[in-house]
Short mmCIF file of C-alpha atoms in Angstrom, two decimals:
data_model
loop_
_atom_site.label_atom_id
_atom_site.label_comp_id
_atom_site.label_asym_id
_atom_site.label_seq_id
_atom_site.Cartn_x
_atom_site.Cartn_y
_atom_site.Cartn_z
CA MET A 1 22.90 7.13 0.80
CA THR A 2 23.69 8.56 4.34
CA SER A 3 23.97 6.95 7.69
CA GLU A 4 21.15 8.99 8.17
CA LEU A 5 18.33 6.89 6.29
CA LEU A 6 17.98 2.45 6.52
CA ASN A 7 19.69 0.35 4.02
CA HIS A 8 17.26 -0.50 1.30
CA ARG A 9 16.99 -1.77 -1.97
CA THR A 10 14.78 -1.13 -4.83
CA ASP A 11 12.99 -3.07 -7.66
CA GLY A 12 10.03 -2.07 -10.34
CA PRO A 13 9.14 0.18 -12.78
CA ALA A 14 9.19 4.07 -10.63
CA SER A 15 6.20 4.89 -12.31
CA ALA A 16 4.20 1.46 -10.70
CA PRO A 17 2.35 1.61 -6.74
CA PRO A 18 4.84 2.19 -4.14
CA LEU A 19 5.09 -0.93 -1.71
CA LEU A 20 7.50 -1.13 1.20
CA LEU A 21 8.62 -4.86 2.62
CA GLY A 22 9.71 -4.58 6.29
CA PRO A 23 11.97 -7.38 8.16
CA SER A 24 12.01 -9.40 11.13
CA LEU A 25 14.32 -9.16 14.12
CA GLY A 26 18.01 -10.75 13.39
CA THR A 27 17.56 -11.01 9.33
CA SER A 28 17.76 -8.53 6.92
CA TYR A 29 16.11 -7.69 3.31
CA ALA A 30 17.20 -11.12 2.17
CA LEU A 31 13.95 -12.35 3.30
CA TRP A 32 11.83 -10.96 0.47
CA ASP A 33 14.07 -12.37 -1.64
CA THR A 34 12.21 -15.10 -3.30
CA VAL A 35 8.81 -13.01 -2.86
CA ALA A 36 10.12 -9.15 -3.93
CA PRO A 37 10.93 -10.33 -7.89
CA GLU A 38 7.39 -11.24 -8.77
CA LEU A 39 5.66 -8.25 -6.76
CA SER A 40 8.18 -5.93 -8.19
CA ILE A 41 5.92 -6.99 -11.96
CA THR A 42 3.10 -4.81 -10.38
CA HIS A 43 4.84 -2.38 -7.89
CA ARG A 44 7.82 -0.04 -7.57
CA VAL A 45 9.13 -2.51 -4.30
CA VAL A 46 11.56 -1.39 -1.03
CA ARG A 47 12.84 -3.28 0.45
CA TRP A 48 14.80 -1.80 4.59
CA ASP A 49 16.66 -3.32 6.75
CA LEU A 50 16.88 -2.74 10.69
CA PRO A 51 18.82 -0.50 12.47
CA GLY A 52 21.99 -2.38 13.01
CA HIS A 53 20.91 -5.32 10.63
CA GLY A 54 21.82 -5.60 7.01
CA GLY A 55 23.34 -2.67 5.73
CA SER A 56 21.74 -0.37 8.18
CA ALA A 57 23.81 1.83 10.70
CA ALA A 58 23.64 0.42 13.93
CA ASP A 59 23.31 4.02 15.36
CA LEU A 60 20.04 4.80 13.79
CA ILE A 61 18.45 3.82 16.83
CA GLY A 62 19.89 3.33 20.46
CA PRO A 63 18.59 1.84 24.26
CA GLY A 64 15.03 2.50 25.07
CA ALA A 65 14.21 2.14 21.21
CA THR A 66 10.27 2.30 20.25
CA VAL A 67 8.63 0.77 17.17
CA GLY A 68 7.70 4.11 16.69
CA ASP A 69 11.21 5.48 16.22
CA LEU A 70 11.49 2.30 13.89
CA ALA A 71 8.31 3.71 11.78
CA ASP A 72 9.95 7.27 11.70
CA LEU A 73 12.96 5.79 10.20
CA VAL A 74 10.52 4.07 7.81
CA LEU A 75 8.57 7.48 6.98
CA ALA A 76 12.34 9.06 6.43
CA LEU A 77 13.10 6.11 3.66
CA ALA A 78 9.69 6.70 1.66
CA ASP A 79 9.70 10.37 2.23
CA SER A 80 14.05 10.50 0.29
CA LEU A 81 12.79 8.26 -2.22
CA GLY A 82 9.65 11.08 -2.70
CA ILE A 83 7.12 8.25 -1.58
CA GLU A 84 4.08 9.72 -0.35
CA ARG A 85 1.65 6.72 -0.21
CA PHE A 86 2.19 2.90 -0.14
CA ALA A 87 1.52 -0.36 0.59
CA TYR A 88 3.19 -1.67 2.86
CA ALA A 89 3.83 -5.93 4.30
CA GLY A 90 6.07 -6.82 7.31
CA VAL A 91 7.16 -9.08 8.99
CA SER A 92 7.54 -9.98 12.80
CA LEU A 93 8.79 -6.62 14.18
CA GLY A 94 8.30 -6.07 10.44
CA GLY A 95 4.82 -6.14 10.77
CA ALA A 96 4.62 -4.84 14.32
CA VAL A 97 6.02 -1.11 12.48
CA GLY A 98 3.48 -1.79 10.03
CA LEU A 99 0.29 -1.71 12.68
CA HIS A 100 1.71 1.35 14.17
CA LEU A 101 1.80 3.16 10.54
CA ALA A 102 -1.61 2.32 10.29
CA VAL A 103 -2.90 3.63 13.57
CA HIS A 104 -0.71 6.36 14.02
CA HIS A 105 -0.04 7.71 10.17
CA PRO A 106 -3.42 6.20 8.03
CA GLU A 107 -2.49 9.11 5.77
CA ARG A 108 0.57 7.13 4.46
CA LEU A 109 -0.64 4.01 3.89
CA THR A 110 -2.80 2.21 0.97
CA SER A 111 -3.03 -1.13 2.72
CA LEU A 112 -1.03 -3.65 5.11
CA ALA A 113 -0.57 -6.73 5.27
CA VAL A 114 1.16 -8.13 8.87
CA ILE A 115 3.09 -11.51 8.37
CA CYS A 116 3.87 -13.76 11.67
CA SER A 117 3.48 -10.42 13.86
CA SER A 118 1.25 -9.71 16.78
CA ALA A 119 -0.06 -6.37 18.08
CA HIS A 120 2.06 -7.27 21.19
CA PHE A 121 4.51 -9.69 22.16
CA ASP A 122 4.35 -11.72 24.86
CA GLY A 123 5.41 -8.70 27.71
CA ALA A 124 8.20 -6.70 28.29
CA GLY A 125 9.63 -9.02 30.53
CA PRO A 126 11.30 -11.87 28.08
CA TRP A 127 12.39 -8.78 25.62
CA GLN A 128 14.31 -6.65 28.23
CA GLU A 129 15.85 -10.21 29.27
CA ARG A 130 17.09 -11.42 25.95
CA ALA A 131 18.48 -6.99 25.30
CA GLU A 132 20.11 -7.76 28.51
CA ARG A 133 22.33 -10.79 27.98
CA VAL A 134 22.88 -9.06 24.20
CA ARG A 135 24.39 -6.70 25.19
CA ARG A 136 26.09 -8.47 27.66
CA GLU A 137 27.64 -12.13 25.81
CA GLY A 138 26.97 -11.27 21.99
CA LEU A 139 24.24 -12.94 19.95
CA GLY A 140 26.00 -16.26 19.28
CA TRP A 141 24.17 -17.56 22.12
CA LEU A 142 20.79 -16.70 19.65
CA VAL A 143 22.10 -17.84 16.63
CA GLU A 144 22.50 -21.78 17.86
CA SER A 145 18.65 -21.65 18.49
CA ALA A 146 17.65 -18.94 15.42
CA GLU A 147 16.63 -22.56 13.00
CA ALA A 148 14.55 -23.71 15.43
CA ARG A 149 12.57 -20.26 16.11
CA TRP A 150 12.52 -19.64 12.34
CA PHE A 151 11.94 -22.36 9.97
CA THR A 152 10.20 -26.00 10.83
CA PRO A 153 12.81 -28.64 11.32
CA GLY A 154 14.63 -29.62 7.79
CA PHE A 155 14.63 -26.58 6.48
CA THR A 156 16.52 -23.42 7.25
CA VAL A 157 18.01 -20.07 5.23
CA PRO A 158 21.70 -20.19 5.06
CA GLN A 159 21.89 -16.27 4.13
CA LEU A 160 19.72 -15.20 6.89
CA LEU A 161 21.69 -17.15 9.63
CA ARG A 162 24.80 -14.97 8.40
CA ASP A 163 22.38 -11.47 8.90
CA HIS A 164 21.99 -12.81 12.44
CA ARG A 165 25.24 -13.89 13.44
CA ASN A 166 26.38 -10.68 12.27
CA ALA A 167 23.94 -8.16 13.71
CA ASP A 168 25.09 -5.95 15.75
CA PRO A 169 24.65 -6.62 19.31
CA GLY A 170 23.38 -3.09 20.57
CA ALA A 171 21.00 -2.31 18.26
CA TYR A 172 19.81 -5.99 18.17
CA ALA A 173 19.28 -5.09 21.70
CA ALA A 174 17.33 -2.03 20.92
CA CYS A 175 15.13 -3.53 18.71
CA CYS A 176 14.18 -6.19 21.68
CA ASP A 177 13.20 -2.76 23.65
CA ALA A 178 11.09 -1.70 21.15
CA LEU A 179 9.39 -5.07 20.53
CA ALA A 180 9.53 -5.02 25.03
CA ALA A 181 7.66 -1.64 25.16
CA PHE A 182 5.04 -2.56 22.24
CA ASP A 183 1.05 -3.19 22.29
CA LEU A 184 -1.36 -1.68 20.26
CA ARG A 185 -4.15 -4.06 20.65
CA ASP A 186 -6.35 -1.22 22.44
CA SER A 187 -5.76 0.90 19.24
CA LEU A 188 -6.56 -1.62 16.64
CA ASP A 189 -10.07 -0.63 15.69
CA ALA A 190 -8.89 2.80 14.85
CA ILE A 191 -7.12 1.28 11.72
CA THR A 192 -8.79 1.93 8.80
CA VAL A 193 -6.57 0.44 5.69
CA PRO A 194 -7.37 -2.46 4.07
CA THR A 195 -5.42 -5.07 5.80
CA LEU A 196 -4.65 -8.87 5.65
CA LEU A 197 -3.06 -11.20 8.42
CA VAL A 198 -0.96 -13.87 7.46
CA ALA A 199 0.29 -16.36 10.28
CA GLY A 200 2.08 -19.70 9.98
CA ARG A 201 0.48 -22.64 11.26
CA GLN A 202 4.06 -23.91 12.82
CA ASP A 203 5.00 -20.38 13.80
CA PRO A 204 6.71 -20.71 17.84
CA ALA A 205 6.98 -17.02 18.21
CA THR A 206 3.53 -15.27 16.97
CA PRO A 207 1.38 -18.38 16.77
CA PRO A 208 -1.75 -18.00 14.35
CA ALA A 209 -3.93 -16.84 18.02
CA HIS A 210 -2.08 -13.48 17.70
CA LEU A 211 -2.89 -13.05 13.83
CA ARG A 212 -6.74 -13.67 15.00
CA GLU A 213 -6.07 -11.44 18.03
CA ILE A 214 -5.65 -8.58 14.85
CA ALA A 215 -8.05 -9.70 12.46
CA ASP A 216 -10.99 -9.65 15.10
CA ALA A 217 -10.43 -6.09 16.12
CA VAL A 218 -9.19 -4.25 12.74
CA PRO A 219 -12.41 -3.74 10.62
CA GLY A 220 -12.93 -5.44 7.39
CA ALA A 221 -9.70 -7.48 7.96
CA ALA A 222 -9.07 -11.04 6.40
CA LEU A 223 -6.82 -13.44 8.07
CA VAL A 224 -4.42 -16.46 5.73
CA GLU A 225 -3.19 -19.58 7.75
CA ILE A 226 -0.40 -21.15 6.15
CA PRO A 227 0.06 -24.69 6.73
CA GLY A 228 3.51 -25.53 7.52
CA ALA A 229 5.28 -22.34 7.99
CA SER A 230 6.67 -21.55 10.24
CA HIS A 231 7.85 -17.95 12.16
CA LEU A 232 9.49 -16.55 8.29
CA ALA A 233 6.73 -17.66 6.23
CA PRO A 234 7.89 -15.74 3.19
CA ALA A 235 11.11 -17.47 3.08
CA GLN A 236 10.48 -20.90 3.88
CA CYS A 237 6.58 -20.22 2.15
CA PRO A 238 7.20 -17.58 -0.61
CA GLU A 239 4.11 -18.94 -3.26
CA ALA A 240 1.76 -18.98 -0.67
CA VAL A 241 2.47 -15.26 0.64
CA LEU A 242 3.01 -14.09 -2.63
CA THR A 243 -0.73 -15.29 -3.24
CA ALA A 244 -2.25 -13.87 -0.02
CA LEU A 245 -0.12 -11.19 -0.95
CA ARG A 246 -1.08 -10.86 -4.70
CA ALA A 247 -5.03 -11.02 -3.97
CA HIS A 248 -4.58 -8.29 -1.46
CA LEU A 249 -2.56 -5.91 -3.47
CA GLY A 250 -4.73 -6.57 -6.54
CA GLY A 251 -7.63 -4.53 -3.87
CA GLY A 252 -6.83 -1.34 -6.04
CA ALA A 253 -8.22 -2.22 -9.23
CA LYS A 254 -11.05 -3.98 -7.46
CA ARG A 255 -11.62 -0.65 -5.78
CA GLY A 256 -10.74 1.59 -8.29
CA MET A 257 -13.20 -0.50 -11.51
CA ALA A 258 -16.07 0.67 -8.54
CA VAL A 259 -14.80 4.33 -8.37
CA ARG A 260 -14.34 4.38 -12.19
CA ARG A 261 -17.91 3.19 -13.06
CA GLU A 262 -18.87 5.90 -10.18
CA VAL A 263 -17.49 9.06 -12.35
CA LEU A 264 -17.62 7.59 -16.04
CA GLY A 265 -20.96 5.42 -15.96
CA ASP A 266 -21.26 1.98 -16.80
CA GLU A 267 -21.90 2.69 -20.30
CA HIS A 268 -18.36 3.89 -20.85
CA VAL A 269 -16.83 1.35 -18.96
CA ASP A 270 -18.81 -1.30 -20.09
CA ARG A 271 -17.59 -0.54 -23.85
CA ALA A 272 -13.74 0.32 -22.78
CA GLN A 273 -14.06 -3.24 -21.09
CA ALA A 274 -15.22 -4.75 -24.25
CA ARG A 275 -12.52 -3.31 -26.68
CA GLN A 276 -9.87 -4.43 -24.14
CA THR A 277 -7.34 -7.13 -25.84
CA PRO A 278 -4.06 -9.24 -24.71
CA PHE A 279 -2.33 -5.72 -25.73
CA THR A 280 -3.99 -3.65 -24.08
CA ALA A 281 -4.89 -5.60 -20.69
CA ARG A 282 -1.84 -4.30 -18.58
CA PHE A 283 -3.13 -0.70 -19.71
CA GLN A 284 -6.95 -1.33 -18.15
CA ASP A 285 -5.25 -2.79 -15.25
CA PHE A 286 -2.89 -0.23 -14.69
CA ILE A 287 -5.73 2.93 -15.24
CA SER A 288 -8.05 0.82 -12.77
CA ARG A 289 -5.47 0.16 -10.28
CA TYR A 290 -3.47 3.37 -10.30
CA ALA A 291 -5.87 6.33 -11.55
CA TRP A 292 -8.68 4.94 -9.93
CA GLY A 293 -7.66 3.17 -7.12
CA GLU A 294 -5.02 5.13 -5.73
CA ILE A 295 -5.60 8.84 -7.15
CA TRP A 296 -8.93 9.25 -7.46
CA THR A 297 -9.75 7.21 -4.42
CA ASP A 298 -7.47 9.50 -2.55
CA PRO A 299 -9.76 11.53 0.14
CA THR A 300 -7.45 14.62 0.29
CA LEU A 301 -9.39 15.84 -2.67
CA THR A 302 -13.30 15.81 -3.29
CA ARG A 303 -14.60 13.89 -6.64
CA ARG A 304 -15.59 17.62 -7.12
CA GLU A 305 -11.80 19.09 -7.15
CA ARG A 306 -10.85 16.09 -9.04
CA SER A 307 -13.18 16.58 -11.85
CA MET A 308 -11.95 20.48 -11.61
CA ILE A 309 -8.67 20.07 -11.85
CA THR A 310 -8.86 16.90 -14.44
CA LEU A 311 -10.85 19.64 -16.87
CA THR A 312 -8.46 21.59 -17.01
CA ALA A 313 -5.54 19.63 -17.84
CA LEU A 314 -7.62 18.07 -20.47
CA VAL A 315 -8.36 21.67 -21.84
CA ALA A 316 -4.59 22.40 -21.89
CA HIS A 317 -3.41 19.50 -23.84
CA GLY A 318 -6.27 19.63 -26.49
CA HIS A 319 -7.62 16.12 -25.43
CA HIS A 320 -11.05 16.80 -26.56
CA ASP A 321 -12.58 13.12 -26.72
CA GLU A 322 -11.09 12.71 -23.15
CA LEU A 323 -13.07 16.39 -22.11
CA ALA A 324 -16.15 15.38 -23.66
CA MET A 325 -16.16 11.98 -21.24
CA HIS A 326 -14.73 14.06 -17.94
CA VAL A 327 -17.80 16.95 -18.71
CA ARG A 328 -20.19 13.90 -18.07
CA ALA A 329 -18.21 12.77 -15.45
CA ALA A 330 -17.95 16.32 -13.75
CA ARG A 331 -21.98 16.20 -14.06
CA ARG A 332 -21.97 12.98 -12.08
CA ASN A 333 -19.44 14.35 -9.35
CA GLY A 334 -22.32 16.86 -9.11
CA LEU A 335 -20.88 20.31 -10.66
CA THR A 336 -23.33 22.52 -12.34
CA PRO A 337 -23.02 23.63 -15.83
CA GLU A 338 -22.79 26.78 -14.52
CA GLU A 339 -19.38 25.69 -12.63
CA ILE A 340 -18.30 23.90 -16.12
CA GLY A 341 -18.82 27.12 -17.61
CA ALA A 342 -16.52 28.51 -15.06
CA VAL A 343 -13.60 26.53 -14.96
CA LEU A 344 -13.40 26.42 -18.57
CA LEU A 345 -13.69 30.44 -18.58
CA GLN A 346 -10.21 29.99 -16.29
CA THR A 347 -8.62 27.90 -18.93
CA ALA A 348 -9.31 30.95 -20.86
CA VAL A 349 -6.95 32.98 -18.81
CA TYR A 350 -4.05 29.88 -18.66
CA CYS A 351 -4.27 27.40 -21.70
CA GLY A 352 -5.30 30.29 -23.96
CA VAL A 353 -8.62 31.39 -25.91
CA PRO A 354 -8.87 29.07 -28.72
CA ALA A 355 -7.76 26.30 -26.45
CA ALA A 356 -11.18 27.47 -24.13
CA ASN A 357 -12.95 28.01 -27.67
CA SER A 358 -13.25 24.18 -28.63
CA ALA A 359 -13.72 22.97 -25.06
CA PHE A 360 -16.48 25.59 -24.31
CA ALA A 361 -17.71 23.49 -28.33
CA THR A 362 -16.95 20.47 -26.92
CA ALA A 363 -18.76 20.65 -23.05
CA GLN A 364 -21.63 23.01 -25.15
CA ARG A 365 -22.42 19.56 -26.91
CA VAL A 366 -22.28 17.14 -24.23
CA LEU A 367 -24.67 19.06 -22.51
CA THR A 368 -27.04 19.44 -24.57
CA GLU A 369 -27.05 15.60 -25.50
CA GLU A 370 -27.34 15.93 -21.56
CA ASP A 371 -30.63 18.35 -21.12
CA GLU A 372 -32.19 16.06 -24.85
CA GLU A 373 -32.02 12.91 -22.90
CA ASP A 374 -33.75 14.38 -19.64
CA GLU A 375 -36.22 15.55 -21.87
CA GLY A 376 -36.43 11.83 -23.65
CA ASP A 377 -36.64 10.73 -19.88
CA GLU A 378 -39.90 12.64 -19.18
CA ASP A 379 -41.26 11.56 -22.35
CA LYS A 380 -41.38 8.11 -21.02
CA THR A 381 -42.81 8.69 -17.77
CA PRO A 382 -46.04 6.84 -17.20
CA GLY A 383 -49.32 9.19 -17.97
CA ARG A 384 -47.79 11.40 -20.43
CA GLY A 385 -48.46 11.36 -23.94
#
């Protein structure tokens, strides 16, 4: 790893949907220590450190930095890991990074969770003053008040306090500059990705009103308030945060099932669901969440185009049962029999004549069955026969 990238930790299967987790000012990715292992069961979880925090180099940002600069570093990290689109969740400054990504780079996000954060941080003045004092005096005076700012009385996480104490003062001050300049209130209604807001009821830094303001402005956003949580909710109330995130991230399976039914038809999906066993349940969830909830919902290609690609791939690998299913799906997605024939003729050139010959036989059978069903429906029309 080079100093040009944010320090990070990755957990979970490489093939699982990616989820990036952002920290708050003064902490490291240890903020997610209790939550990340649970999320990594179903996601490829990437936690990252702010510049000058944890293991990230301090010179990644400098005076006058913006949240946009931090977002660019996150995108560079994702690019280095081969991650094109990802779910994102962030706390405080990490949440502000998520909001910036949702407004300025919506094509990179599949969903957004903003935790104990804000679309603004109560004006530039206090943050500019904090930055100036940190540059003069270091972070010792801030560490003394960290518990009161981060947690409710009687609760603490020593690791996070050590992270605060060990952060680079210059990089910390640059992050304060970013918070001073941050205000996305006028752009919130442009956010289109599924969005969850999580507020700590006892959070003095970003009170629930800040999260409600975002929830009211972002179309379709959901808001969860956690009783007993202060500013670092994932550390203080990990189970409540996990519950909210699981429900939010599981939306991909729900969306995927809806698309799956639209493309394959209720009858096929109902049969597949009826055959589901405890042994196959996770695979069925994977198909709905990843193939249908992530790939088929990506607007880069139309469903017609995806059908043509899918038909070609199935011919190439000789998956004739799947081919029959996707010939029907192609018809639902608007392809004519002539267009399906043209796709199969193309496969004769690049996949081989025998493969195309079998594919034409399969498609002919499906299209004939479709014609017969249409004729049967006409016979049932009132006033006929």
